[in-house]
């Protein structure tokens, strides 16, 4: 059955280096999809950068709602800005960082009902 999810119903996630809300997931009844709204703040002087992570067995599609950033992957750095979309293949280590002067806001789609189950944080490999 179709349903509307309001902002108040989204689950706030305690993920490092960003503010994340899980809008849709298996916990909300989705059988094969997750959707997150993510805000990455402007980095502070001297702040250690966040390390990469990898999604085992599923890809991630990110649409940039606001701001500018760079998604670092094994295949290189990919600058992104408002209106861009980036597709990160399954099992490719990556991290998205804010390179602008305002928060970087992303809408992230995953073709799995449980992102955390098959996501692994990795050591810092790119500066």
CSV table of C-alpha atoms in Angstrom, one decimal:
chain,number,residue,atom,x,y,z
A,1,UNK,CA,0.0,0.0,0.0
A,2,UNK,CA,1.4,3.4,-0.9
A,3,UNK,CA,2.1,5.8,1.9
A,4,UNK,CA,3.5,9.3,2.6
A,5,UNK,CA,6.4,9.7,4.9
A,6,UNK,CA,6.6,13.1,6.6
A,7,UNK,CA,9.8,14.7,7.8
A,8,UNK,CA,8.8,14.0,11.4
A,9,UNK,CA,8.6,10.2,10.6
A,10,UNK,CA,12.2,10.0,9.2
A,11,UNK,CA,14.6,8.3,11.5
A,12,UNK,CA,17.7,10.4,12.6
A,13,UNK,CA,20.8,8.3,12.3
A,14,UNK,CA,23.9,8.9,14.5
A,15,UNK,CA,26.5,8.7,11.7
A,16,UNK,CA,29.8,10.5,12.0
A,17,UNK,CA,30.6,13.7,10.1
A,18,UNK,CA,27.1,14.3,8.8
A,19,UNK,CA,23.4,14.6,9.7
A,20,UNK,CA,21.4,11.8,8.2
A,21,UNK,CA,17.7,11.0,8.2
A,22,UNK,CA,16.5,7.6,6.9
A,23,UNK,CA,13.2,8.4,5.1
A,24,UNK,CA,12.5,5.0,3.7
A,25,UNK,CA,13.9,1.5,4.7
A,26,UNK,CA,12.9,-2.0,5.5
A,27,UNK,CA,12.0,-0.9,9.0
A,28,UNK,CA,9.3,1.3,7.4
A,29,UNK,CA,8.0,-1.5,5.2
A,30,UNK,CA,10.1,-1.1,2.0
A,31,UNK,CA,11.0,-4.5,0.5
A,32,UNK,CA,14.0,-3.4,-1.6
A,33,UNK,CA,14.8,0.3,-1.1
A,34,UNK,CA,16.2,2.8,1.3
A,35,UNK,CA,16.3,6.6,0.9
A,36,UNK,CA,18.3,9.0,3.1
A,37,UNK,CA,18.6,12.8,3.3
A,38,UNK,CA,22.1,13.7,4.3
A,39,UNK,CA,23.7,17.0,5.2
A,40,UNK,CA,27.5,17.3,5.3
A,41,UNK,CA,28.6,20.5,7.0
A,42,UNK,CA,31.3,22.8,5.8
A,43,UNK,CA,34.6,21.4,7.3
A,44,UNK,CA,36.2,23.2,10.2
A,45,UNK,CA,39.8,24.3,10.2
A,46,UNK,CA,42.0,21.4,11.5
A,47,UNK,CA,39.1,18.9,11.5
A,48,UNK,CA,40.1,15.4,10.6
A,49,UNK,CA,38.4,14.2,7.4
A,50,UNK,CA,35.9,11.4,7.5
A,51,UNK,CA,37.2,8.1,6.2
A,52,UNK,CA,35.5,6.1,3.4
A,53,UNK,CA,33.0,3.3,3.6
A,54,UNK,CA,31.8,0.5,1.2
A,55,UNK,CA,28.4,-1.0,0.5
A,56,UNK,CA,28.8,-4.7,0.0
A,57,UNK,CA,26.5,-6.0,-2.7
A,58,UNK,CA,24.6,-2.8,-3.6
A,59,UNK,CA,25.2,0.5,-5.2
A,60,UNK,CA,24.5,4.0,-4.0
A,61,UNK,CA,22.9,6.8,-6.0
A,62,UNK,CA,23.3,10.4,-4.7
A,63,UNK,CA,21.5,13.4,-6.0
A,64,UNK,CA,22.9,16.8,-4.9
A,65,UNK,CA,20.1,19.1,-3.6
A,66,UNK,CA,22.4,21.9,-2.4
A,67,UNK,CA,26.1,22.8,-2.1
A,68,UNK,CA,29.3,21.5,-3.7
A,69,UNK,CA,31.5,18.6,-2.8
A,70,UNK,CA,33.7,15.8,-4.1
A,71,UNK,CA,33.0,12.1,-4.0
A,72,UNK,CA,36.3,10.2,-3.6
A,73,UNK,CA,36.4,6.7,-5.0
A,74,UNK,CA,38.9,4.1,-6.0
A,75,UNK,CA,38.5,5.4,-9.5
A,76,UNK,CA,39.3,9.0,-8.6
A,77,UNK,CA,37.7,12.3,-7.3
A,78,UNK,CA,34.4,13.2,-8.7
A,79,UNK,CA,33.4,16.9,-8.2
A,80,UNK,CA,29.6,17.3,-7.6
A,81,UNK,CA,27.3,20.3,-7.2
A,82,UNK,CA,23.6,21.1,-7.0
A,83,UNK,CA,21.6,19.2,-9.6
A,84,UNK,CA,24.3,16.5,-10.2
A,85,UNK,CA,23.8,12.8,-9.6
A,86,UNK,CA,26.6,10.3,-8.9
A,87,UNK,CA,26.3,6.5,-9.0
A,88,UNK,CA,28.8,4.6,-6.9
A,89,UNK,CA,29.0,0.9,-7.9
A,90,UNK,CA,28.6,-1.9,-5.3
A,91,UNK,CA,31.8,-2.7,-3.4
A,92,UNK,CA,33.6,0.5,-4.4
A,93,UNK,CA,35.1,2.4,-1.4
A,94,UNK,CA,33.9,6.0,-1.3
A,95,UNK,CA,33.4,9.1,0.7
A,96,UNK,CA,31.7,12.4,-0.1
A,97,UNK,CA,33.1,15.6,1.3
A,98,UNK,CA,31.9,19.2,1.3
A,99,UNK,CA,34.2,21.4,-0.6
A,100,UNK,CA,32.0,24.5,-0.6
A,101,UNK,CA,30.9,27.3,1.8
A,102,UNK,CA,27.4,26.0,2.6
A,103,UNK,CA,26.2,22.6,3.8
A,104,UNK,CA,26.2,19.9,1.1
A,105,UNK,CA,22.8,18.3,1.0
A,106,UNK,CA,22.3,14.9,-0.7
A,107,UNK,CA,19.4,12.6,-1.3
A,108,UNK,CA,20.8,9.1,-1.3
A,109,UNK,CA,19.1,6.0,-2.7
A,110,UNK,CA,20.1,2.4,-2.1
A,111,UNK,CA,18.4,-0.7,-3.6
A,112,UNK,CA,18.3,-2.5,-0.3
A,113,UNK,CA,16.0,-2.3,2.7
A,114,UNK,CA,18.9,-2.3,5.2
A,115,UNK,CA,21.9,-0.1,4.4
A,116,UNK,CA,23.7,-0.6,7.7
A,117,UNK,CA,23.7,-4.4,7.5
A,118,UNK,CA,26.1,-4.5,4.6
A,119,UNK,CA,28.0,-1.2,5.0
A,120,UNK,CA,31.5,-1.2,6.3
A,121,UNK,CA,33.5,1.8,7.5
A,122,UNK,CA,37.1,1.8,6.3
A,123,UNK,CA,40.3,3.4,7.5
A,124,UNK,CA,41.2,6.9,6.2
A,125,UNK,CA,42.9,6.2,2.8
A,126,UNK,CA,42.4,9.6,1.1
A,127,UNK,CA,43.2,13.0,2.5
